[in-house]
Short mmCIF file of C-alpha atoms in Angstrom, two decimals:
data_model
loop_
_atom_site.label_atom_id
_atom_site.label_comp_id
_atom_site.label_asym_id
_atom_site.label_seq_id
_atom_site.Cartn_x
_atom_site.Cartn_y
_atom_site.Cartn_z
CA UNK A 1 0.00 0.00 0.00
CA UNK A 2 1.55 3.26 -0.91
CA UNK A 3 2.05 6.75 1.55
CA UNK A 4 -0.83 8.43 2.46
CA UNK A 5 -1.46 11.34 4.53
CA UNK A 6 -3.62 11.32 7.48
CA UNK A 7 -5.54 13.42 5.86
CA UNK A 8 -6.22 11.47 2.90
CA UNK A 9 -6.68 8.39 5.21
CA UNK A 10 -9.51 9.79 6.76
CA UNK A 11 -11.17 10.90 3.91
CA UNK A 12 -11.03 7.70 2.70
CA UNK A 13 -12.67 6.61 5.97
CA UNK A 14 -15.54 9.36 5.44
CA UNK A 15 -16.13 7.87 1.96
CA UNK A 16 -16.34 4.96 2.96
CA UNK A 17 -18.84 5.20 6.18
CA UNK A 18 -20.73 7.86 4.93
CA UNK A 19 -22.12 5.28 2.20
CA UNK A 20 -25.47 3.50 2.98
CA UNK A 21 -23.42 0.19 2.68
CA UNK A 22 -20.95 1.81 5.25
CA UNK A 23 -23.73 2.89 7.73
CA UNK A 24 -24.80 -0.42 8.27
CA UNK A 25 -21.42 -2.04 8.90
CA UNK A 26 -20.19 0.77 11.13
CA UNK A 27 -23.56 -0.03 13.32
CA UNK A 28 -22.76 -3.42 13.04
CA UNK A 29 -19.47 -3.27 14.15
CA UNK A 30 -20.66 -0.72 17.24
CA UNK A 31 -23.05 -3.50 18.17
CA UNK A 32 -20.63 -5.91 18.22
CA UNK A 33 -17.69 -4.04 19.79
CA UNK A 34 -19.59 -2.81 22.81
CA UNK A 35 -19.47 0.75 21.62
CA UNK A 36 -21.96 1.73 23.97
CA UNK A 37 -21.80 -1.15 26.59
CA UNK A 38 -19.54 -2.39 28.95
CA UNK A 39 -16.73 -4.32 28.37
CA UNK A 40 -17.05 -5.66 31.67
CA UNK A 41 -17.10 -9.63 32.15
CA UNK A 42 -16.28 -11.44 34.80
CA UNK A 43 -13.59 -13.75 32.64
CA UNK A 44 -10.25 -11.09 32.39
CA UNK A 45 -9.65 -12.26 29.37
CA UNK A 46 -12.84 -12.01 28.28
CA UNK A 47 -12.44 -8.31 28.80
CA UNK A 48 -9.46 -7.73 27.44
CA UNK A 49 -10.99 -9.07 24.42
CA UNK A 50 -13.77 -7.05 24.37
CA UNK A 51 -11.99 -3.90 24.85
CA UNK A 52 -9.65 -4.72 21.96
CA UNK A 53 -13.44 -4.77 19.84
CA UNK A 54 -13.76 -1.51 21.12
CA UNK A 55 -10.46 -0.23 20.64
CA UNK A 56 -10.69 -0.57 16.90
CA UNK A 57 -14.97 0.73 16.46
CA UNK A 58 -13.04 4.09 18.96
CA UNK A 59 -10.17 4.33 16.83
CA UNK A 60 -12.55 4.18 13.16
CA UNK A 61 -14.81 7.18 14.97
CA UNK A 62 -11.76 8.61 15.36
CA UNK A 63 -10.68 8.50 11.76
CA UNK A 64 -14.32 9.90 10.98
CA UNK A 65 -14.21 12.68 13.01
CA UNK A 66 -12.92 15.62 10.81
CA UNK A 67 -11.82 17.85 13.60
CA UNK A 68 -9.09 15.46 14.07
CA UNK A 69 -7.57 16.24 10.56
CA UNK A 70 -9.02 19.24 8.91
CA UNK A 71 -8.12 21.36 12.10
CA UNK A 72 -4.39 19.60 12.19
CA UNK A 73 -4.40 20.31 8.48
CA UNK A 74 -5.49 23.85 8.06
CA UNK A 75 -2.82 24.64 10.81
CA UNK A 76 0.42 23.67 9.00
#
């Protein structure tokens, strides 16, 4: 995979998510990474697992959240 700015990366991301097709896997993958739930089990590995699910659903917000990287951006 070639370079690409962080910037470019996340617009990729927005393209991506901001489709219909996107919409439903991002809710998808909130479901099933316990975006809005606790992690909490009573199995420590259990929730070390689940907060690895939630982990990567925080850090794709993340990438969708253009205040992250238009901000950064426009400041250079």
């Amino acid at each position: 995979m070639p370079d690409i700015s962080p910037l470019e990366l996340h617009r990729a991301y927005k393209r991506l998510f901001e489709s219909a097709d996107g919409a439903t896997v991002m809710d998808d993958l909130e479901k099933r990474g316990n975006f809005m739930r606790s992690t909490f089990s009573t199995d420590a590995g259990r929730t070390h697992f689940n907060e690895g699910r939630r982990s990567l659903v925080l850090h794709m917000k993340h990438m969708l959240n253009e205040n992250n990287f238009i901000n950064k951006e426009n400041n250079r």
